[in-house]
Amino acid sequence: MFFSNERLQFFRPLTGKYREQIVECLRLLHERLYSARADYGESLKREQVLDIFCEALERAPLLEGDEAEGGRFKSNREQAGWILNSLIEHGWLERQVDQATFQSTYPFSRIGRLFTQPLVEADGRTVRTRHRNTRNTLNALAAFLEHGEVYDLLDAHEYSERIIADFTDIIAELEERKRELVREVEAQQLVQQASDQFFEFMERRFQPDLAIRLSADSVEKHRERIQELIERIRRQPRTWKAHAERELRRVAPDLLVDEQASVLWQLLDAIESRLRNASDIMLPALRKTLQGFTQRADIIIRQLSYLHSQKHTDIVGLCRQLASLEPTEQHARLAAAGEQMAGVSLGLVDPGQVRLRERRERPPVQSLMSDPGSPDADTLRELAIQQLLEKAFNINAGGLRSYLRAALGGGRRIDSRDLPIKAAPDLLAVSHVIELAGAEHGASGFRVSISPTGEQVPADSYFSRRDGFIIELERDDHA
């Protein structure tokens, strides 16, 4: 169970009014322990952790909320001590005592580090090369095919899972930025700031990551190569695949769902399915979301630019001013404005705005159909044989009725064992004669009644065994 022992109230530190400050303390401590600033040869003692927390408290704001705790801390250091004790109590940090020096250190617990990692990534100050996961999947599969190490296959399986997750993160980020852009524009109505934010995103986020994902490192680009590697792995010798299967069951026993199922095939099918979903579903969704984001930004910037350019032209105020005047004064002012607007205004074209554009020539389309010529003798012979075979085994309702009419002679009742077989068409008719019981096969004014005799016809030269039927031609009163 997750919520047990010291993790019984694991998320309580993030539910009070100090939650933003505690999150900043966790981020800064994580950066101090696991980033490039970390000194892995030294463990953090209490005083060092308190110094880090004091620095974080200066950065993070205090949220409005529970007023019962207002003013309870006299200084940041006292609050840092309370945060440290709270994180230890609820399982985010651990207290480890050196048996030689009896000094305490305060590292992250395993669960605490796993939950702090998303908080650090959500801050946006870390650099992640999301577009590399497709290429990493390709490289890991190639290494597995070359060396046979199952760890490379497990890495490829993990990288392929991150492809879908990264697509989802980017789409969610674009949607969030689009909403944020609209919200800031509605609140501030600043053209320059909205434009700067949009172009900053395009330069810092789109160019280094999204552009590469959509072009140089597209899933569609590497999909065929990954598919080829998967097929080559599946065509490896049985001894090679058996060794890989045994190693996978030993290294990753949790993947074994059924003793009869292959873990190797399960991983390969999962990688193939994820790439197919990423290429056919997630990549078009990303392009659609990016297109919607750029269109929304373009529309907003255009609208704000228009409003900014028209802010000194108060048409509504002018109409109200004219409405408050006397009719004679209104007519006089409108007539004067009409006289001024009736004049001819000649404007010259700015030479700096003239651009000569080269016309693109469309490539010619070859619409003529080439004559394949007359078929050769072998082709004609093959077509003739195919037609003869189709005619030889063709049977229709008219042929069945003609055969039954000839078999009945002057009577209206016959046993299926007495049906004559003199040629190949007769054999086909005997094998399909029961179909005449259908209403669509009955002759005009009559219908065919077929009832089983319950006996089997002895084997003959054509059938090893068949059931016996009485075939009778009756008058159809409904015809």
Coordinates of C-alpha atoms in Angstrom, one line a residue:
M1 CA 0.0 0.0 0.0
F2 CA 1.1 3.5 -0.8
F3 CA -0.5 5.3 2.2
S4 CA 1.1 3.4 5.0
N5 CA 3.5 4.1 7.9
E6 CA 5.1 7.4 7.4
R7 CA 3.3 8.0 4.1
L8 CA -0.1 7.9 5.7
Q9 CA -0.6 11.7 5.1
F10 CA 2.0 12.0 2.4
F11 CA 0.4 15.0 0.6
R12 CA -0.6 17.0 3.7
P13 CA 2.4 19.5 3.4
L14 CA 1.0 20.5 0.0
T15 CA -2.5 21.3 1.1
G16 CA -2.0 24.3 3.5
K17 CA -1.4 28.0 2.7
Y18 CA 2.4 27.3 2.8
R19 CA 2.1 24.8 -0.1
E20 CA 3.8 27.1 -2.6
Q21 CA 6.7 27.8 -0.3
I22 CA 7.1 24.1 0.4
V23 CA 7.1 23.2 -3.3
E24 CA 9.8 25.8 -3.8
C25 CA 11.8 24.3 -1.0
L26 CA 11.5 20.8 -2.6
R27 CA 12.6 22.2 -6.0
L28 CA 15.6 24.0 -4.6
L29 CA 16.7 21.0 -2.5
H30 CA 16.3 18.7 -5.5
E31 CA 18.4 21.0 -7.6
R32 CA 21.0 21.1 -4.8
L33 CA 21.1 17.3 -4.6
Y34 CA 20.7 16.1 -8.2
S35 CA 21.5 18.9 -10.7
A36 CA 24.8 20.1 -12.0
R37 CA 25.2 22.2 -8.8
A38 CA 25.1 19.0 -6.6
D39 CA 28.2 17.9 -4.7
Y40 CA 27.8 14.1 -4.7
G41 CA 30.7 13.7 -2.3
E42 CA 29.0 15.5 0.5
S43 CA 25.7 14.8 2.4
L44 CA 23.6 17.7 3.5
K45 CA 23.3 18.3 7.2
R46 CA 20.5 20.1 9.0
E47 CA 22.0 23.5 8.9
Q48 CA 22.7 23.3 5.1
V49 CA 19.1 22.1 4.5
L50 CA 17.8 25.0 6.5
D51 CA 19.9 27.5 4.5
I52 CA 18.4 26.1 1.3
F53 CA 14.9 26.3 2.6
C54 CA 15.5 29.9 3.8
E55 CA 16.6 30.9 0.3
A56 CA 13.5 29.2 -1.2
L57 CA 11.2 31.0 1.3
E58 CA 12.5 34.4 0.0
R59 CA 11.5 33.4 -3.5
A60 CA 8.0 31.8 -3.0
P61 CA 4.9 33.8 -2.1
L62 CA 2.6 33.1 0.8
L63 CA -0.8 32.1 -0.5
E64 CA -4.1 33.3 1.0
G65 CA -5.8 30.6 2.9
D66 CA -5.8 29.3 6.5
E67 CA -5.6 32.4 8.7
A68 CA -5.3 30.3 11.8
E69 CA -1.6 29.9 11.1
G70 CA -1.0 33.5 10.3
G71 CA 2.0 35.0 12.0
R72 CA 3.1 31.8 13.7
F73 CA 6.7 32.1 12.6
K74 CA 9.0 34.8 13.8
S75 CA 11.6 34.3 11.0
N76 CA 12.3 32.4 7.9
R77 CA 14.7 30.1 9.7
E78 CA 12.0 29.1 12.2
Q79 CA 9.6 28.4 9.3
A80 CA 12.4 26.4 7.5
G81 CA 12.8 24.2 10.5
W82 CA 9.0 23.6 10.7
I83 CA 9.0 22.7 6.9
L84 CA 11.9 20.3 7.4
N85 CA 10.2 18.5 10.3
S86 CA 6.9 18.3 8.3
L87 CA 8.6 16.8 5.2
I88 CA 10.4 14.2 7.4
E89 CA 7.2 13.3 9.3
H90 CA 5.2 12.8 6.1
G91 CA 7.8 10.7 4.2
W92 CA 9.2 13.3 1.7
L93 CA 12.7 13.3 3.4
E94 CA 14.6 10.8 5.5
R95 CA 16.8 11.3 8.5
Q96 CA 20.0 9.2 8.3
V97 CA 22.5 9.0 11.1
D98 CA 26.2 8.4 10.5
Q99 CA 27.2 5.6 13.0
A100 CA 30.8 6.9 13.1
T101 CA 30.2 10.7 13.7
F102 CA 26.6 10.5 14.9
Q103 CA 25.7 13.4 12.6
S104 CA 22.4 13.4 10.8
T105 CA 21.9 13.9 7.0
Y106 CA 18.6 14.6 5.3
P107 CA 18.3 13.1 1.8
F108 CA 15.1 12.6 -0.2
S109 CA 13.2 9.4 0.3
R110 CA 12.7 7.3 -2.8
I111 CA 9.0 8.2 -3.1
G112 CA 9.8 11.8 -2.3
R113 CA 12.3 12.1 -5.0
L114 CA 9.9 10.5 -7.6
F115 CA 7.1 13.0 -6.7
T116 CA 9.5 16.0 -6.6
Q117 CA 10.8 15.3 -10.1
P118 CA 7.4 16.4 -11.8
L119 CA 7.4 19.5 -9.7
V120 CA 10.9 20.4 -11.0
E121 CA 9.9 19.7 -14.6
A122 CA 6.7 21.7 -14.3
D123 CA 8.8 24.7 -13.4
G124 CA 10.1 24.8 -16.9
R125 CA 13.7 25.7 -16.0
T126 CA 15.1 22.3 -17.0
V127 CA 16.2 21.3 -20.5
R128 CA 14.7 18.2 -21.9
T129 CA 15.3 16.8 -25.4
R130 CA 11.8 15.2 -25.9
H131 CA 12.4 14.8 -29.6
R132 CA 15.2 12.3 -29.0
N133 CA 13.0 9.4 -27.8
T134 CA 12.2 8.2 -31.3
R135 CA 15.9 8.1 -32.2
N136 CA 16.7 6.5 -28.9
T137 CA 14.2 3.7 -29.6
L138 CA 15.8 3.1 -33.0
N139 CA 19.3 3.0 -31.5
A140 CA 18.3 0.7 -28.7
L141 CA 16.7 -1.8 -31.1
A142 CA 19.7 -1.7 -33.3
A143 CA 22.0 -2.4 -30.3
F144 CA 19.7 -5.3 -29.2
L145 CA 19.9 -6.8 -32.7
E146 CA 23.6 -6.5 -32.9
H147 CA 24.7 -7.6 -29.4
G148 CA 21.6 -9.5 -28.1
E149 CA 21.5 -7.7 -24.8
V150 CA 18.0 -7.7 -23.4
Y151 CA 18.6 -4.5 -21.5
D152 CA 18.7 -2.7 -24.9
L153 CA 15.3 -4.1 -25.8
L154 CA 13.9 -2.9 -22.4
D155 CA 15.4 0.5 -23.0
A156 CA 13.7 0.6 -26.4
H157 CA 10.4 -0.3 -24.8
E158 CA 10.8 2.5 -22.3
Y159 CA 11.8 5.1 -24.9
S160 CA 8.8 4.1 -27.1
E161 CA 6.5 4.7 -24.1
R162 CA 8.0 8.2 -23.6
I163 CA 7.2 9.1 -27.3
I164 CA 3.4 9.0 -26.6
A165 CA 3.8 10.8 -23.2
D166 CA 5.9 13.6 -24.8
F167 CA 3.3 14.1 -27.5
T168 CA 0.7 14.4 -24.9
D169 CA 2.8 16.9 -22.8
I170 CA 3.5 19.1 -25.8
I171 CA -0.2 19.2 -26.9
A172 CA -1.3 20.1 -23.4
E173 CA 1.4 22.8 -23.2
L174 CA 0.2 24.3 -26.5
E175 CA -3.4 24.3 -25.3
E176 CA -2.3 25.9 -22.0
R177 CA -0.2 28.6 -23.8
K178 CA -3.2 29.4 -26.1
R179 CA -5.5 29.9 -23.1
E180 CA -2.8 31.9 -21.3
L181 CA -2.3 34.1 -24.4
V182 CA -6.1 34.8 -24.6
R183 CA -6.3 35.5 -20.8
E184 CA -3.4 37.9 -20.8
V185 CA -4.7 39.8 -23.8
E186 CA -8.2 40.1 -22.3
A187 CA -6.7 41.3 -19.0
Q188 CA -4.1 43.7 -20.4
Q189 CA -4.9 44.6 -24.0
L190 CA -1.2 45.2 -24.8
V191 CA -0.2 44.5 -28.4
Q192 CA 3.5 44.6 -27.8
Q193 CA 3.5 42.3 -24.8
A194 CA 1.3 39.7 -26.6
S195 CA 3.5 39.8 -29.7
D196 CA 6.7 39.4 -27.6
Q197 CA 5.3 36.4 -25.7
F198 CA 4.3 34.7 -28.9
F199 CA 7.6 35.2 -30.7
E200 CA 9.5 34.3 -27.6
F201 CA 7.7 30.9 -27.5
M202 CA 8.3 30.4 -31.2
E203 CA 12.1 31.1 -30.8
R204 CA 12.7 29.3 -27.5
R205 CA 10.3 26.4 -27.6
F206 CA 9.2 25.8 -31.2
Q207 CA 12.6 26.1 -32.9
P208 CA 14.7 23.8 -30.6
D209 CA 12.1 21.1 -30.0
L210 CA 8.8 21.2 -32.0
A211 CA 10.5 22.1 -35.3
I212 CA 12.9 19.1 -35.0
R213 CA 10.0 16.8 -34.0
L214 CA 8.0 17.8 -37.0
S215 CA 10.9 17.5 -39.5
A216 CA 14.3 16.1 -38.8
D217 CA 13.3 13.7 -36.0
S218 CA 9.7 13.0 -37.1
V219 CA 8.2 9.7 -36.0
E220 CA 7.3 9.1 -39.6
K221 CA 10.9 9.4 -40.7
H222 CA 12.2 6.6 -38.3
R223 CA 9.1 4.4 -38.4
E224 CA 10.1 2.4 -41.4
R225 CA 13.6 1.8 -40.0
I226 CA 12.3 0.7 -36.6
Q227 CA 9.7 -1.6 -38.3
E228 CA 12.6 -3.1 -40.4
L229 CA 14.6 -3.7 -37.2
I230 CA 11.6 -5.4 -35.5
E231 CA 11.1 -7.7 -38.5
R232 CA 14.8 -8.6 -38.5
I233 CA 14.6 -9.5 -34.8
R234 CA 11.6 -11.7 -35.5
R235 CA 13.5 -13.5 -38.3
Q236 CA 16.5 -14.3 -36.1
P237 CA 17.4 -18.0 -35.5
R238 CA 15.3 -19.9 -32.9
T239 CA 18.3 -20.4 -30.6
W240 CA 18.9 -16.6 -30.6
K241 CA 15.3 -15.8 -29.8
A242 CA 15.1 -18.6 -27.2
H243 CA 18.1 -17.1 -25.4
A244 CA 16.6 -13.6 -25.4
E245 CA 13.3 -15.0 -24.1
R246 CA 15.0 -16.7 -21.2
E247 CA 17.0 -13.6 -20.3
L248 CA 13.8 -11.4 -20.5
R249 CA 12.0 -13.8 -18.1
R250 CA 14.9 -13.7 -15.7
V251 CA 15.5 -10.0 -15.8
A252 CA 11.9 -8.7 -16.0
P253 CA 9.6 -11.4 -14.4
D254 CA 6.8 -8.8 -14.0
L255 CA 6.3 -8.7 -17.8
L256 CA 5.4 -12.4 -17.8
V257 CA 1.6 -12.6 -17.9
D258 CA 1.1 -16.0 -19.4
E259 CA 3.6 -18.9 -19.4
Q260 CA 2.5 -19.7 -23.0
A261 CA 3.0 -16.1 -24.2
S262 CA 6.4 -14.7 -25.4
V263 CA 7.8 -11.7 -23.5
L264 CA 10.0 -10.9 -26.5
W265 CA 7.0 -10.8 -28.9
Q266 CA 5.0 -8.8 -26.3
L267 CA 7.7 -6.1 -26.2
L268 CA 8.1 -5.9 -29.9
D269 CA 4.3 -5.7 -30.5
A270 CA 4.1 -2.9 -27.9
I271 CA 6.9 -0.9 -29.5
E272 CA 5.2 -1.4 -32.9
S273 CA 1.8 -0.3 -31.6
R274 CA 3.2 2.8 -29.9
L275 CA 5.0 3.9 -33.0
R276 CA 1.8 3.4 -35.1
N277 CA -0.3 5.4 -32.6
A278 CA 2.4 8.2 -32.5
S279 CA 2.5 8.4 -36.3
D280 CA -1.1 8.0 -37.1
I281 CA -2.8 9.7 -34.2
M282 CA -0.5 11.9 -32.0
L283 CA 1.5 13.6 -34.8
P284 CA -1.6 14.8 -36.7
A285 CA -3.1 15.9 -33.4
L286 CA 0.1 17.9 -32.6
R287 CA 0.1 19.5 -36.0
K288 CA -3.6 20.5 -35.6
T289 CA -3.0 21.9 -32.1
L290 CA 0.1 23.9 -33.3
Q291 CA -1.9 25.2 -36.2
G292 CA -4.7 26.3 -33.9
F293 CA -2.3 28.0 -31.6
T294 CA -0.6 30.0 -34.4
Q295 CA -4.0 30.9 -35.9
R296 CA -5.3 32.1 -32.5
A297 CA -2.1 34.2 -31.9
D298 CA -2.3 35.7 -35.4
I299 CA -6.0 36.6 -34.9
I300 CA -5.4 38.2 -31.5
I301 CA -2.4 40.2 -32.7
R302 CA -4.3 41.4 -35.7
Q303 CA -7.3 42.5 -33.6
L304 CA -5.1 44.2 -31.1
S305 CA -3.2 46.0 -33.8
Y306 CA -6.4 47.2 -35.4
L307 CA -7.7 48.4 -32.0
H308 CA -4.4 50.1 -31.3
S309 CA -4.4 51.9 -34.6
Q310 CA -8.0 53.0 -34.2
K311 CA -7.8 54.2 -30.6
H312 CA -7.7 57.9 -31.7
T313 CA -10.7 57.5 -34.0
D314 CA -13.7 57.5 -31.7
I315 CA -16.5 56.9 -34.1
V316 CA -19.0 56.1 -31.4
G317 CA -18.2 59.3 -29.5
L318 CA -18.5 61.4 -32.7
C319 CA -21.9 59.9 -33.4
R320 CA -23.1 60.7 -29.9
Q321 CA -21.9 64.3 -30.3
L322 CA -23.7 64.7 -33.6
A323 CA -26.9 63.2 -32.0
S324 CA -26.9 65.8 -29.3
L325 CA -26.8 68.8 -31.8
E326 CA -29.8 70.5 -33.4
P327 CA -30.9 69.1 -36.8
T328 CA -29.8 72.2 -38.6
E329 CA -26.3 72.0 -37.1
Q330 CA -26.1 68.3 -37.9
H331 CA -26.9 68.9 -41.5
A332 CA -24.4 71.8 -41.7
R333 CA -21.6 69.6 -40.3
L334 CA -22.4 66.6 -42.4
A335 CA -22.6 68.7 -45.5
A336 CA -19.2 70.2 -44.7
A337 CA -17.7 66.8 -44.2
G338 CA -19.3 65.6 -47.4
E339 CA -17.7 68.5 -49.3
Q340 CA -14.3 67.5 -47.9
M341 CA -14.7 63.8 -48.7
A342 CA -16.0 64.5 -52.2
G343 CA -12.6 65.7 -53.5
V344 CA -10.3 63.5 -55.4
S345 CA -7.3 62.2 -53.5
L346 CA -4.4 61.0 -55.5
G347 CA -1.9 58.7 -53.8
L348 CA 1.4 57.5 -55.2
V349 CA 2.6 54.0 -54.7
D350 CA 5.5 53.7 -52.3
P351 CA 8.4 52.1 -54.3
G352 CA 9.7 50.4 -51.1
Q353 CA 6.6 48.4 -50.9
V354 CA 6.8 47.0 -54.5
R355 CA 8.2 43.5 -54.7
L356 CA 8.7 41.5 -57.8
R357 CA 7.8 37.9 -57.2
E358 CA 8.9 35.1 -59.5
R359 CA 6.1 33.0 -60.9
R360 CA 6.4 29.4 -60.1
E361 CA 6.0 27.1 -63.1
R362 CA 3.8 24.2 -62.4
P363 CA 5.4 20.9 -63.4
P364 CA 3.8 19.3 -66.4
V365 CA 1.4 16.5 -65.8
Q366 CA 1.6 13.6 -68.2
S367 CA -2.0 12.7 -68.8
L368 CA -1.5 10.6 -71.9
M369 CA -2.1 6.9 -71.5
S370 CA 0.4 4.5 -72.9
D371 CA -0.7 1.7 -75.1
P372 CA 0.4 -1.6 -73.6
G373 CA 0.2 -3.4 -76.9
S374 CA -1.3 -6.7 -77.8
P375 CA -0.9 -9.5 -75.2
D376 CA 1.6 -12.3 -75.9
A377 CA 0.6 -15.9 -76.6
D378 CA 1.3 -17.0 -73.0
T379 CA -1.0 -14.4 -71.6
L380 CA -3.8 -15.3 -74.0
R381 CA -3.4 -18.9 -73.2
E382 CA -3.6 -18.2 -69.4
L383 CA -6.7 -16.1 -69.9
A384 CA -8.4 -18.8 -72.0
I385 CA -7.7 -21.5 -69.4
Q386 CA -9.0 -19.3 -66.6
Q387 CA -12.2 -18.7 -68.6
L388 CA -12.7 -22.4 -69.3
L389 CA -12.2 -23.3 -65.6
E390 CA -14.8 -20.7 -64.6
K391 CA -17.3 -22.0 -67.1
A392 CA -16.6 -25.6 -66.2
F393 CA -17.6 -25.1 -62.5
N394 CA -20.4 -22.6 -63.1
I395 CA -23.9 -23.6 -62.1
N396 CA -27.0 -21.5 -62.2
A397 CA -30.8 -21.8 -61.4
G398 CA -31.7 -22.3 -65.0
G399 CA -29.3 -25.2 -65.5
L400 CA -30.6 -26.8 -62.3
R401 CA -34.2 -26.6 -63.5
S402 CA -33.3 -28.0 -66.9
Y403 CA -31.5 -30.9 -65.3
L404 CA -34.4 -31.7 -62.9
R405 CA -36.9 -31.4 -65.7
A406 CA -35.0 -34.0 -67.7
A407 CA -34.5 -36.3 -64.7
L408 CA -38.2 -36.2 -63.8
G409 CA -39.4 -37.0 -67.3
G410 CA -43.1 -37.3 -67.2
G411 CA -43.3 -37.7 -63.4
R412 CA -43.3 -35.2 -60.5
R413 CA -41.4 -37.2 -57.9
I414 CA -37.9 -38.7 -57.8
D415 CA -35.4 -40.0 -55.2
S416 CA -32.0 -38.3 -55.1
R417 CA -30.3 -41.6 -55.5
D418 CA -32.0 -42.0 -58.9
L419 CA -30.7 -38.8 -60.3
P420 CA -28.6 -39.6 -63.4
I421 CA -25.0 -38.5 -63.8
K422 CA -23.8 -38.7 -67.3
A423 CA -21.5 -35.7 -67.6
A424 CA -19.7 -33.1 -65.5
P425 CA -22.6 -30.7 -65.6
D426 CA -24.9 -33.4 -64.2
L427 CA -22.4 -34.0 -61.3
L428 CA -22.5 -30.3 -60.5
A429 CA -26.3 -30.2 -60.7
V430 CA -26.6 -33.2 -58.3
S431 CA -24.4 -31.5 -55.8
H432 CA -26.5 -28.3 -55.9
V433 CA -30.0 -29.7 -56.5
I434 CA -31.1 -29.1 -53.0
E435 CA -30.9 -25.3 -53.7
L436 CA -34.0 -25.6 -55.8
A437 CA -36.1 -25.6 -52.6
G438 CA -35.6 -21.9 -52.5
A439 CA -38.6 -19.9 -53.7
E440 CA -36.5 -17.9 -56.2
H441 CA -35.7 -21.2 -58.0
G442 CA -39.3 -22.5 -58.5
A443 CA -40.8 -22.6 -62.0
S444 CA -43.8 -20.5 -62.8
G445 CA -46.8 -22.0 -61.2
F446 CA -44.9 -24.7 -59.4
R447 CA -42.5 -25.0 -56.5
V448 CA -39.9 -27.7 -55.6
S449 CA -40.4 -29.6 -52.4
I450 CA -37.4 -31.5 -51.0
S451 CA -37.8 -33.7 -47.9
P452 CA -35.1 -35.9 -46.3
T453 CA -35.6 -39.7 -46.3
G454 CA -33.5 -40.2 -43.3
E455 CA -31.3 -42.7 -45.1
Q456 CA -27.8 -42.3 -46.6
V457 CA -27.1 -43.1 -50.2
P458 CA -24.3 -45.7 -50.5
A459 CA -20.9 -44.5 -51.8
D460 CA -20.4 -44.4 -55.5
S461 CA -17.8 -43.2 -58.0
Y462 CA -18.5 -39.5 -57.2
F463 CA -19.6 -39.2 -53.6
S464 CA -18.2 -41.0 -50.5
R465 CA -21.4 -40.4 -48.6
R466 CA -24.6 -38.3 -49.1
D467 CA -28.0 -38.0 -47.5
G468 CA -31.1 -39.2 -49.4
F469 CA -33.9 -36.8 -50.4
I470 CA -37.3 -37.0 -52.1
I471 CA -37.6 -34.3 -54.7
E472 CA -41.2 -33.5 -55.7
L473 CA -42.6 -30.9 -58.1
E474 CA -45.8 -29.4 -56.6
R475 CA -48.3 -26.8 -57.9
D476 CA -47.9 -23.4 -56.2
D477 CA -51.3 -22.0 -55.4
H478 CA -49.8 -18.6 -54.5
A479 CA -48.0 -18.2 -57.8

